[in-house]
Amino acid sequence: MKGTMETRQIAVIAEHRNGVLTPGTLETLSFARELESLLNLKTNIVIAGKSIEGLTYDIAGMTGMDVIGIEGENLDLYNCESYLAALEKPLEELDPAYICTPHSAMGYDLAPRLAVRLKASCITAVEKIGKKGKSVLFSRSQWNGKIILEKEPVVKRAVLTVLSGSWPEPDGRPEKTGEVTIITIAAETKNSRTIEIREAVRTGFDLAKAEVIVSAGKGLGKEENLPLIYKLSELFPKSAVGASRAACDAGWLDYGHQIGITGKTVSPKLYVACGISGSTQHIAGMKGSQMVVAINTDPAAAIFSVADYCIVEDLATFIPCVIEKYHKLFSSHKESE
Amino acid sequence: MRILVCIKQVPDSEGFITINESNGWIDFEGSYRMNRFDEFALEEALRIGEKMPVDSIDALSVGLPRAESTIRKALEMGASRGIHIITEESSDMSAFETASLIASFAREERYDLILAGVMAEDDMQSQVGPMIAEMLGYPSASSVIYEEIDPERRTLFAEREIEAGKRECLEMKLPVLLTIQSGINRPRYPALSNVLRARNQEITTIPSQSLQKPVKRERMVALRYPEALSKGIVLEGNEGEKAGSLLQILHEKSII
Ligand SMILES: Cc1cc2nc3c(=O)[nH]c(=O)nc-3n(C[C@H](O)[C@H](O)[C@H](O)COP(=O)(O)OP(=O)(O)OC[C@H]3O[C@@H](n4cnc5c(N)ncnc54)[C@H](O)[C@@H]3O)c2cc1C
Ligand SMILES: Nc1ncnc2c1ncn2[C@@H]1O[C@H](COP(=O)(O)O)[C@@H](O)[C@H]1O
């Protein structure tokens, strides 16, 4: 009988672009491995696409996990309606206790609807698995990363999305290869159709080459404070100015400056975050920095948990103070008074 | 064309959040305001209303009595009607419960377009919008950064933001639900005439008990502060001393 603890499964819905699994999917596989080992479950990978047979076998070899490939004409590009139609039946049949997907643009588009459709619990942006007695708990951040909630599904199925950067990509190749099942479906989509994917607009602005990035957040307060950020960045050779999305939304900086999951990913020698709270979406774009300095008025700001040097100050007065001290200490040529 | 915008009242990020004494929920000191992403959603609805004939732009919030101020803000921005589904408990309301309440209200109203934010700044779940769409059987797209409606064909073209600024373009048949990403527009400041109109405007209130009561599908087991993952050093002293320490550190590391 399906549904007993011993036979229940984990399903990972794989996301792929241009014939390869996304990094988020690989991280989700590591998440599934951890869940497997806690509960003695078995992971199946479910992947949908137009002609994905080759990829399906590759994945079975690479992971050693069983793979269900769902092929359909309208599955060429991700579309919520066509994916739901394609996944519903195979998932019902597999009856997994946990359905996992990366917390990506695909994941958070699909997961909530899938959960409603499959009468499942839905926990998004999971960053840690815990165990308390018999319960398996999933941790996620709330309130700008200031507090973490541990949640437990109370129905027999759960759809989970896995926050990027929380699990490593799996390494090593397994000895055995997984089993492959290919299903062809003729799911028609009546109400929604994905037309194309447009590449990002090139801004000609090169944050990737900068050795030092000074970034402004909403804490800048007003556009008139922007010169402070530029002046601070000018203290460093090979520097550039970055921004949080909220600073771009305010119109203070162009979106070409945006760092984060929907902006640029950077890994400079030094990253200075000024008035940035440290949302997971921002941190995803700068956590590879060699050194992080954060300036924020709020000692509980999440940015401090990824900073090497934490400065609890008002940027509007602190930055001028740094610039002034710099000139006193290091400038050989005194500015004319 | 009838439009619904879902707006959530959230604690302002400048406020002070702690875990409460019973370890059951949070205490918050500070002010409440409209979720930033919902402001973009409401602005988008208002712009649609300026481009084509629209019968009504309703702004709906599920929440405690204090959420009324956020609904009033929506009226000030230009929403035609405010709707408040009043709840009594302030603690963890699951996305499924919120979506169920909104869907049971919206089902009767037959909206052509429902807009929500891509996520609520407080619980950061990104779930409520797509869940409403599933409950109502509407097509949906999340993280929308551009939309265009063809009223004759009753279709909606949308661009949703995916990784690294790429955009997925799709076409859907109305009725549609979109979750709106920030940056799609620049939300307006309320016009004085609207502020005056909003002051006395009636808000439709619906006790949540009068709607179908959804059952929680997950429960919160614990709240905790993040572990200080950081090997981070907190610079001490007054402002000048901190500035001095920072420069010295950067100098020692040969960055400056
Ligand atoms: C799908 C999706 C994708 C996203 N992608 C990105 C992305 O790529 N990049 C990104 O950045 N965001 C992204 N976001 C938005 C993200 O969730 C946050 O809303 C955003 O990062 C917040 O920016 P912020 O830290 O500047 O603003 P806030 O969160 O408002 O923080 C402002 C900070 O400034 C501090 N402050 C205030 N005054 C001062 C002062 N005088 N001096 C010093 N500090 C001060 C405050 O204490 C606070 O910590 C995305 C969101 C979604 C839903
Ligand atoms: N209590 C609520 N009242 C009205 N709308 C809500 C509520 N909670 C969430 N929403 C809507 O759903 C979006 C996503 O919220 P969430 O799924 O909680 O991240 C928000 O931006 C709102 O548009």
XYZ file of C-alpha atoms and ligand atoms in Angstrom:
669
model
C 0.000 0.000 0.000
C 1.147 3.450 -0.803
C 1.341 6.016 1.881
C 3.090 4.206 4.697
C 6.137 5.882 6.092
C 8.533 3.241 4.720
C 7.466 3.482 1.124
C 6.767 7.179 0.840
C 8.945 9.067 -1.563
C 10.563 12.378 -2.145
C 10.116 13.987 -5.544
C 12.429 16.705 -6.773
C 11.058 18.752 -9.638
C 14.110 19.616 -11.697
C 14.578 22.961 -13.386
C 16.720 23.020 -16.505
C 17.949 25.605 -18.966
C 19.664 24.927 -22.262
C 19.958 21.233 -21.506
C 21.537 21.472 -18.053
C 20.134 21.402 -14.542
C 20.165 24.773 -12.801
C 22.471 25.199 -9.778
C 19.349 25.554 -7.623
C 18.203 22.106 -8.722
C 21.551 20.582 -7.740
C 21.286 22.216 -4.326
C 17.740 20.872 -4.020
C 19.096 17.379 -4.663
C 21.434 17.786 -1.685
C 18.470 18.961 0.373
C 16.581 15.808 -0.701
C 19.572 13.658 0.261
C 19.520 15.089 3.763
C 15.786 14.469 4.031
C 16.284 10.914 2.710
C 18.826 10.121 5.364
C 16.620 11.477 8.156
C 13.521 9.582 7.150
C 14.707 6.629 5.152
C 12.949 7.770 2.010
C 13.894 7.514 -1.623
C 14.223 10.424 -4.013
C 12.835 10.481 -7.529
C 13.634 13.283 -9.896
C 10.810 14.544 -12.065
C 11.717 16.582 -15.091
C 9.475 18.067 -17.764
C 10.478 19.310 -21.199
C 10.032 18.978 -24.912
C 12.784 16.558 -25.889
C 14.590 15.630 -22.719
C 15.273 11.931 -23.069
C 19.031 12.449 -23.298
C 19.065 14.783 -20.341
C 16.956 12.327 -18.348
C 19.541 9.545 -18.796
C 22.371 11.947 -17.996
C 20.708 12.888 -14.728
C 20.070 9.256 -13.784
C 23.766 8.565 -14.315
C 24.965 11.681 -12.587
C 22.785 11.294 -9.474
C 22.038 7.580 -9.229
C 18.441 8.585 -8.534
C 15.421 7.333 -10.454
C 14.214 9.864 -12.986
C 10.782 10.384 -14.477
C 10.975 12.378 -17.687
C 7.755 13.972 -18.888
C 7.784 14.947 -22.534
C 5.253 17.170 -24.234
C 5.133 19.597 -27.139
C 4.146 22.522 -24.941
C 6.791 21.854 -22.292
C 9.582 23.488 -24.246
C 9.671 26.516 -21.977
C 8.452 26.637 -18.404
C 4.806 27.617 -18.151
C 2.851 27.319 -14.927
C -0.314 25.960 -16.500
C 1.377 23.398 -18.740
C 3.751 22.251 -15.987
C 0.858 21.806 -13.557
C -1.054 19.778 -16.112
C 2.012 17.649 -16.878
C 3.076 17.049 -13.285
C -0.240 16.456 -11.595
C -0.850 12.843 -12.581
C 2.694 11.475 -12.311
C 2.979 13.078 -8.876
C -0.359 11.661 -7.748
C 0.848 8.222 -8.803
C 4.214 8.567 -7.132
C 2.444 9.930 -4.040
C 5.525 11.531 -2.496
C 5.481 12.791 1.078
C 7.695 15.685 0.021
C 7.830 17.491 -3.293
C 10.873 19.735 -3.522
C 11.883 22.386 -5.983
C 14.355 25.268 -5.912
C 13.021 28.601 -4.649
C 13.611 30.074 -8.079
C 11.396 32.027 -10.436
C 10.021 28.651 -11.510
C 9.760 27.305 -7.979
C 7.805 30.093 -6.385
C 5.551 30.381 -9.424
C 4.692 26.689 -9.400
C 4.917 25.467 -5.798
C 1.933 27.291 -4.235
C -0.427 26.212 -7.020
C 0.879 22.662 -6.974
C 0.348 22.518 -3.211
C -3.270 23.649 -3.516
C -3.883 21.211 -6.351
C -2.362 18.245 -4.499
C -3.919 19.220 -1.139
C -0.459 19.632 0.278
C 1.161 21.903 2.782
C 3.448 24.533 1.263
C 6.633 25.804 2.881
C 8.764 28.115 0.767
C 12.388 29.271 0.955
C 13.481 26.487 3.302
C 17.034 26.973 4.559
C 17.472 24.214 7.132
C 16.042 20.828 8.125
C 15.654 19.954 11.786
C 14.252 17.066 13.761
C 12.373 17.136 17.023
C 11.180 13.756 18.239
C 9.363 12.254 15.286
C 8.713 15.578 13.591
C 10.760 16.918 10.745
C 10.925 20.701 10.874
C 11.741 23.137 8.117
C 13.342 26.480 8.954
C 12.739 29.665 7.007
C 13.566 33.323 7.588
C 10.981 36.008 8.121
C 11.042 39.747 8.843
C 14.065 40.494 6.730
C 15.998 37.581 8.193
C 15.670 38.799 11.787
C 13.728 35.786 13.026
C 13.599 32.180 11.901
C 10.464 30.069 11.989
C 10.452 26.301 12.226
C 7.454 24.761 10.544
C 5.996 21.313 10.313
C 3.527 20.091 7.691
C 0.386 18.662 9.319
C -1.073 16.994 6.235
C 0.419 13.964 4.543
C 2.058 15.839 1.702
C 4.234 18.905 1.529
C 5.569 21.036 -1.284
C 8.855 22.660 -0.300
C 11.003 25.224 -2.091
C 14.694 25.320 -1.221
C 16.435 28.644 -0.726
C 19.459 29.024 -2.955
C 22.832 28.897 -1.265
C 21.573 26.847 1.688
C 22.854 23.448 0.508
C 26.002 22.664 -1.451
C 25.853 21.134 -4.892
C 26.404 17.364 -4.624
C 29.833 16.136 -5.617
C 31.096 12.784 -6.779
C 29.462 10.353 -9.142
C 27.466 7.440 -7.698
C 28.377 3.871 -8.621
C 24.995 2.881 -9.916
C 22.758 4.708 -12.298
C 19.109 5.421 -11.572
C 16.155 4.022 -13.455
C 14.569 6.106 -16.170
C 10.883 6.312 -17.028
C 9.763 8.467 -19.930
C 6.150 9.572 -20.143
C 4.759 11.420 -23.119
C 1.781 13.609 -22.507
C -0.457 15.703 -24.674
C -1.344 18.301 -22.084
C -3.044 21.184 -23.779
C -2.904 24.628 -22.306
C -5.878 26.799 -22.914
C -5.272 29.863 -20.842
C -1.559 30.487 -20.707
C 1.318 30.200 -23.138
C 4.968 31.090 -22.668
C 6.227 32.827 -25.782
C 9.930 33.349 -25.266
C 12.683 34.220 -22.822
C 14.253 37.615 -23.302
C 17.861 38.108 -22.391
C 18.749 40.759 -19.832
C 19.258 44.234 -21.174
C 22.977 44.901 -21.195
C 23.764 48.009 -19.275
C 27.396 48.329 -20.267
C 28.121 48.707 -16.619
C 30.778 46.399 -15.293
C 30.384 45.499 -11.652
C 32.030 42.135 -12.205
C 35.495 43.649 -12.728
C 35.431 45.913 -9.703
C 37.684 44.935 -6.809
C 35.706 47.030 -4.369
C 31.956 47.586 -4.485
C 30.227 50.154 -2.325
C 26.480 49.539 -2.352
C 23.599 51.740 -1.343
C 20.307 50.509 0.087
C 17.015 52.043 1.091
C 18.767 53.309 4.212
C 20.340 55.977 2.022
C 17.114 57.828 2.767
C 17.189 60.265 -0.137
C 18.830 60.798 -3.490
C 20.773 63.769 -2.125
C 22.861 61.298 -0.097
C 24.023 59.433 -3.189
C 27.255 61.466 -3.580
C 28.325 60.022 -0.227
C 28.343 56.543 -1.746
C 30.301 57.696 -4.788
C 32.802 59.581 -2.661
C 33.335 56.550 -0.465
C 33.882 54.328 -3.507
C 36.392 56.804 -4.925
C 38.690 56.102 -2.002
C 39.401 52.735 -3.616
C 41.030 52.059 -6.952
C 39.048 49.735 -9.287
C 35.807 50.360 -7.467
C 32.173 50.547 -8.497
C 28.847 51.487 -6.975
C 26.214 48.809 -6.414
C 22.687 48.961 -5.056
C 19.894 46.993 -3.486
C 16.748 46.568 -5.451
C 14.898 48.914 -3.122
C 17.440 51.674 -3.854
C 16.886 51.136 -7.585
C 13.104 51.081 -7.123
C 13.372 54.455 -5.428
C 14.950 55.775 -8.607
C 18.241 56.671 -6.944
C 20.272 54.309 -9.080
C 19.745 52.612 -12.380
C 18.852 48.866 -12.310
C 22.242 48.118 -13.876
C 23.676 48.666 -10.392
C 21.423 46.115 -8.703
C 23.110 43.262 -6.877
C 21.235 40.101 -5.981
C 19.242 37.206 -7.239
C 17.528 39.291 -9.913
C 20.517 41.556 -10.469
C 24.243 40.964 -10.690
C 26.221 38.361 -8.771
C 29.529 39.783 -7.609
C 32.546 38.580 -5.659
C 34.839 41.559 -5.088
C 37.713 41.762 -2.616
C 35.652 44.146 -0.554
C 31.907 44.749 -0.436
C 30.623 47.689 1.582
C 26.873 47.515 2.242
C 25.475 50.902 3.262
C 21.910 50.988 4.569
C 21.090 47.523 3.245
C 19.015 45.212 5.455
C 20.392 41.974 4.034
C 17.414 40.226 2.478
C 18.156 36.711 1.231
C 17.696 37.977 -2.332
C 20.400 40.588 -1.887
C 22.814 38.339 -0.003
C 22.574 35.723 -2.756
C 24.317 38.183 -5.068
C 27.220 39.233 -2.846
C 28.005 36.422 -0.440
C 31.016 35.400 -2.523
C 32.761 38.647 -1.580
C 36.113 38.125 0.136
C 35.386 40.715 2.793
C 32.150 42.422 3.752
C 31.732 45.657 5.690
C 28.191 46.615 6.678
C 27.019 50.005 7.868
C 23.510 49.993 9.301
C 21.659 51.786 12.107
C 19.905 48.584 13.164
C 22.131 46.212 15.164
C 19.717 43.353 14.370
C 19.942 43.825 10.584
C 20.501 40.496 8.807
C 23.358 41.950 6.760
C 25.484 41.795 9.902
C 25.299 38.012 9.878
C 27.311 37.931 6.657
C 29.595 40.869 7.473
C 33.208 40.603 8.579
C 33.092 44.105 10.032
C 29.871 45.421 11.519
C 29.354 49.142 11.972
C 26.205 50.284 13.735
C 26.017 53.905 12.624
C 23.976 56.332 10.547
C 25.546 56.291 7.098
C 24.711 59.954 6.525
C 27.177 60.998 9.214
C 29.487 57.994 9.300
C 30.555 58.069 5.642
C 31.607 61.751 5.734
C 33.536 60.927 8.882
C 35.404 58.095 7.111
C 36.197 60.294 4.126
C 37.478 63.090 6.303
C 39.672 60.747 8.340
C 40.976 59.157 5.182
C 42.175 62.475 3.870
C 43.805 63.278 7.193
C 45.579 59.943 7.380
C 46.487 59.029 3.847
C 46.353 62.024 1.528
C 49.834 63.197 0.724
C 48.501 66.111 -1.250
C 46.458 68.276 1.087
C 43.433 69.758 -0.544
C 43.749 73.518 -0.867
C 41.992 75.125 2.020
C -13.100 45.360 -16.326
C -13.137 44.681 -12.604
C -9.824 44.651 -10.743
C -8.931 43.407 -7.261
C -5.672 44.335 -5.566
C -4.575 42.349 -2.493
C -2.781 44.529 0.005
C -1.169 43.417 3.214
C -0.307 45.542 6.204
C 3.236 44.812 7.358
C 5.464 46.087 10.150
C 7.768 48.808 8.873
C 11.317 47.505 8.484
C 12.615 50.363 10.640
C 10.743 48.959 13.647
C 11.954 46.677 16.370
C 11.044 42.975 16.302
C 11.607 40.492 19.112
C 10.300 37.047 19.970
C 7.595 37.434 22.629
C 7.807 36.128 26.164
C 5.764 32.998 25.632
C 7.944 32.167 22.635
C 4.743 31.878 20.653
C 4.956 34.864 18.355
C 6.645 38.228 17.971
C 6.417 41.618 19.619
C 6.763 44.605 17.365
C 7.514 48.182 18.268
C 7.087 50.511 15.367
C 4.607 51.551 12.740
C 2.691 49.513 10.199
C 2.422 50.279 6.511
C 1.433 48.799 3.162
C 3.646 45.989 1.866
C 5.964 47.663 -0.660
C 5.243 45.139 -3.417
C 1.506 45.744 -3.002
C 2.016 49.463 -3.559
C 3.454 48.593 -6.951
C 0.481 46.301 -7.602
C -2.017 49.016 -6.691
C -0.188 51.588 -8.810
C -0.295 49.182 -11.756
C -4.067 48.787 -11.322
C -4.502 52.557 -11.228
C -2.483 52.912 -14.434
C -4.644 50.290 -16.153
C -7.633 52.350 -15.061
C -6.131 55.400 -16.766
C -5.622 53.496 -20.013
C -8.964 51.750 -20.412
C -12.449 51.804 -18.965
C -12.442 50.082 -15.604
C -15.567 49.532 -13.504
C -13.888 49.178 -10.166
C -10.498 48.868 -8.525
C -11.049 47.141 -5.194
C -8.348 46.997 -2.536
C -8.651 44.093 -0.106
C -6.769 43.278 3.036
C -7.068 40.370 5.433
C -5.967 41.322 8.895
C -6.539 42.705 12.346
C -8.654 45.852 12.816
C -5.483 47.972 12.497
C -5.193 46.976 8.823
C -7.893 49.562 8.172
C -5.250 52.292 7.947
C -3.552 50.475 5.083
C -6.854 50.072 3.247
C -7.445 53.785 3.718
C -4.027 54.458 2.213
C -5.115 52.447 -0.832
C -8.236 54.603 -1.133
C -6.055 57.706 -0.888
C -3.924 56.421 -3.735
C -7.084 56.038 -5.798
C -8.713 52.634 -5.214
C -12.480 52.806 -5.695
C -13.497 50.464 -2.882
C -11.863 49.172 0.282
C -12.604 45.701 1.629
C -11.452 44.447 4.989
C -11.676 40.789 5.947
C -11.211 41.162 9.683
C -9.308 38.505 11.572
C -8.831 38.239 15.294
C -5.601 36.373 15.804
C -2.408 38.198 15.085
C -0.132 35.175 15.028
C 0.967 33.080 12.140
C -1.797 32.979 9.569
C -0.758 30.573 6.850
C -0.709 31.615 3.211
C -3.253 28.887 2.534
C -5.700 30.359 5.039
C -5.244 33.907 3.734
C -5.619 32.773 0.133
C -8.728 30.731 0.994
C -10.396 33.751 2.593
C -9.554 36.023 -0.335
C -10.630 33.402 -2.877
C -13.970 32.801 -1.186
C -14.667 36.527 -1.354
C -13.341 36.988 -4.904
C -15.204 34.000 -6.341
C -18.542 35.816 -6.120
C -17.138 39.060 -7.458
C -15.848 37.655 -10.748
C -12.849 39.905 -11.152
C -11.191 40.103 -14.565
C -7.827 40.818 -13.029
C -6.430 40.151 -9.566
C -3.131 41.695 -8.554
C -1.017 40.797 -5.536
C 2.556 41.511 -4.538
C 5.292 39.021 -5.412
C 5.832 38.585 -1.674
C 4.923 40.048 1.675
C 7.915 41.757 3.276
C 7.131 40.273 6.690
C 6.560 36.570 6.061
C 8.354 36.440 2.694
C 6.437 33.394 1.462
C 5.481 34.333 -2.117
C 2.502 32.030 -1.880
C -0.772 33.882 -1.466
C -1.159 35.163 -5.052
C -0.638 31.899 -6.957
C -2.752 30.042 -4.363
C -5.706 32.369 -4.985
C -5.295 31.777 -8.730
C -5.341 28.014 -8.262
C -8.419 28.176 -6.041
C -10.261 30.276 -8.626
C -8.893 28.460 -11.661
C -7.302 31.606 -13.118
C -4.030 31.463 -15.056
C -1.288 33.273 -13.179
C 2.198 34.676 -13.487
C 4.404 35.754 -10.633
C 7.100 38.406 -10.399
C 5.592 40.430 -13.233
C 7.581 43.459 -14.334
C 5.531 44.467 -17.395
C 1.931 43.873 -18.431
C -0.322 44.896 -21.265
C -3.993 44.087 -21.621
C -5.788 43.693 -24.926
C -9.392 44.374 -23.886
C -10.848 43.311 -27.243
C -9.199 39.894 -27.323
C -9.422 39.670 -23.536
C -5.788 38.639 -23.306
C -2.966 39.811 -21.121
C 0.685 39.878 -22.151
C 3.100 39.710 -19.227
C 6.827 39.669 -18.692
C 7.988 37.970 -15.531
C 11.407 38.457 -14.124
C 13.523 35.334 -13.857
C 17.228 34.941 -12.988
C 19.748 37.709 -13.565
C 17.311 40.116 -15.159
C 16.069 37.774 -17.893
C 12.386 37.908 -18.679
C 9.892 35.188 -19.480
C 7.182 36.487 -21.805
C 3.744 34.937 -21.737
C 0.222 35.486 -22.915
C -2.805 34.575 -20.853
C -6.564 34.713 -21.245
C -8.506 36.897 -18.835
C -9.408 36.486 -16.037
C -5.818 36.485 -14.820
C -3.928 36.804 -11.551
C -0.537 38.509 -11.485
C 1.906 38.947 -8.655
C 3.776 42.192 -9.136
C 7.509 42.707 -8.758
C 8.935 46.017 -7.571
C 10.213 48.396 -10.229
C 7.290 47.847 -12.623
C 6.280 51.469 -12.028
C 6.808 54.319 -9.609
C 3.946 54.422 -7.074
C 2.250 57.810 -6.809
C 1.763 60.009 -3.810
C -1.924 60.401 -2.985
C -3.584 63.460 -4.519
C -5.211 65.798 -2.002
C -8.649 65.272 -3.547
C -8.330 61.529 -3.033
C -7.087 61.960 0.509
C -10.189 63.996 1.307
C -12.477 61.520 -0.406
C -10.865 58.588 1.389
C -11.270 60.124 4.810
C -15.000 59.453 5.042
C -15.336 56.628 2.616
C -17.048 53.499 3.850
C -14.930 50.350 3.966
C -16.717 47.047 3.412
C -15.945 44.858 6.404
C -16.334 41.111 6.456
C -15.675 39.098 9.613
C -13.429 36.212 8.635
C -15.714 33.819 10.544
C -18.480 34.505 8.025
C -16.345 33.024 5.248
C -15.469 29.386 4.869
C -12.951 28.493 7.549
C -9.827 26.987 6.043
C -7.750 24.472 7.962
C -4.035 25.006 8.519
C -1.784 22.654 6.582
C 1.374 23.389 8.489
C 2.034 24.580 11.978
C 4.685 26.714 13.486
C 6.746 24.768 16.001
C 9.351 27.279 17.106
C 10.693 30.774 16.621
C 14.351 31.580 17.042
C 16.926 34.205 16.278
C 19.404 33.409 13.533
C 22.653 31.944 14.761
C 25.366 34.533 14.526
C 26.889 32.842 11.509
C 29.197 35.670 11.235
C 32.738 35.643 12.339
C 31.968 39.335 12.165
C 33.745 41.859 14.311
C 31.609 44.676 15.679
C 33.586 47.899 15.621
C 33.384 49.716 18.961
C 33.743 53.291 20.085
C 32.253 56.550 18.907
C 31.708 57.366 15.276
C 35.171 58.790 14.761
C 36.849 55.833 16.441
C 34.901 53.385 14.301
C 35.862 55.291 11.161
C 39.486 55.169 12.279
C 39.372 51.423 12.984
C 37.784 50.728 9.629
C 40.467 52.663 7.750
C 43.191 50.952 9.710
C 41.775 47.492 8.951
C 41.463 48.285 5.253
C 44.984 49.642 5.260
C 46.383 46.538 6.947
C 44.644 44.394 4.355
C 46.228 46.552 1.629
C 42.868 47.577 0.275
C 43.410 51.245 0.874
C 11.653 37.699 -6.372
C 12.434 38.769 -5.690
C 13.685 39.089 -6.164
C 14.437 40.078 -5.534
N 15.689 40.352 -6.004
C 16.462 41.241 -5.343
C 17.804 41.507 -5.760
O 18.299 40.955 -6.738
N 18.529 42.394 -5.057
C 18.030 43.043 -3.960
O 18.762 43.855 -3.365
N 16.774 42.827 -3.557
C 15.968 41.954 -4.223
N 14.680 41.760 -3.820
C 14.105 42.662 -2.794
C 14.458 42.275 -1.389
O 13.512 41.356 -0.899
C 14.419 43.500 -0.450
O 13.162 44.124 -0.548
C 15.508 44.524 -0.762
O 16.765 43.887 -0.915
C 15.577 45.525 0.360
O 16.506 46.519 0.064
P 17.206 47.333 1.227
O 17.972 46.431 2.100
O 17.939 48.438 0.557
O 15.957 48.011 1.975
P 15.329 47.723 3.418
O 15.040 46.301 3.592
O 14.235 48.710 3.570
O 16.501 48.076 4.417
C 17.000 49.345 4.648
C 18.068 49.215 5.720
O 18.686 50.480 5.938
C 18.907 50.673 7.326
N 18.980 52.116 7.559
C 17.964 53.006 7.592
N 18.429 54.245 7.772
C 19.781 54.146 7.832
C 20.825 55.084 8.009
N 20.574 56.392 8.114
N 22.110 54.637 8.035
C 22.392 53.290 7.912
N 21.428 52.368 7.760
C 20.140 52.782 7.703
C 17.715 49.988 7.980
O 18.042 49.606 9.313
C 17.505 48.779 7.083
O 18.257 47.662 7.541
C 13.908 40.783 -4.430
C 12.634 40.453 -3.973
C 11.906 39.462 -4.588
C 10.560 39.133 -4.062
N -3.325 39.361 4.818
C -3.312 39.689 3.518
N -4.246 40.531 3.014
C -4.249 40.867 1.697
N -3.335 40.424 0.826
C -2.383 39.593 1.285
C -2.308 39.184 2.636
N -1.244 38.355 2.776
C -0.663 38.276 1.561
N -1.339 39.011 0.658
C -1.019 39.220 -0.765
O -0.174 38.177 -1.209
C 1.112 38.684 -1.562
C 2.182 37.689 -1.223
O 2.196 37.416 0.157
P 2.982 36.178 0.792
O 2.544 34.971 0.077
O 2.577 36.194 2.215
O 4.450 36.476 0.595
C 1.198 40.029 -0.879
O 2.074 40.894 -1.570
C -0.248 40.511 -0.947
O -0.558 41.042 -2.215
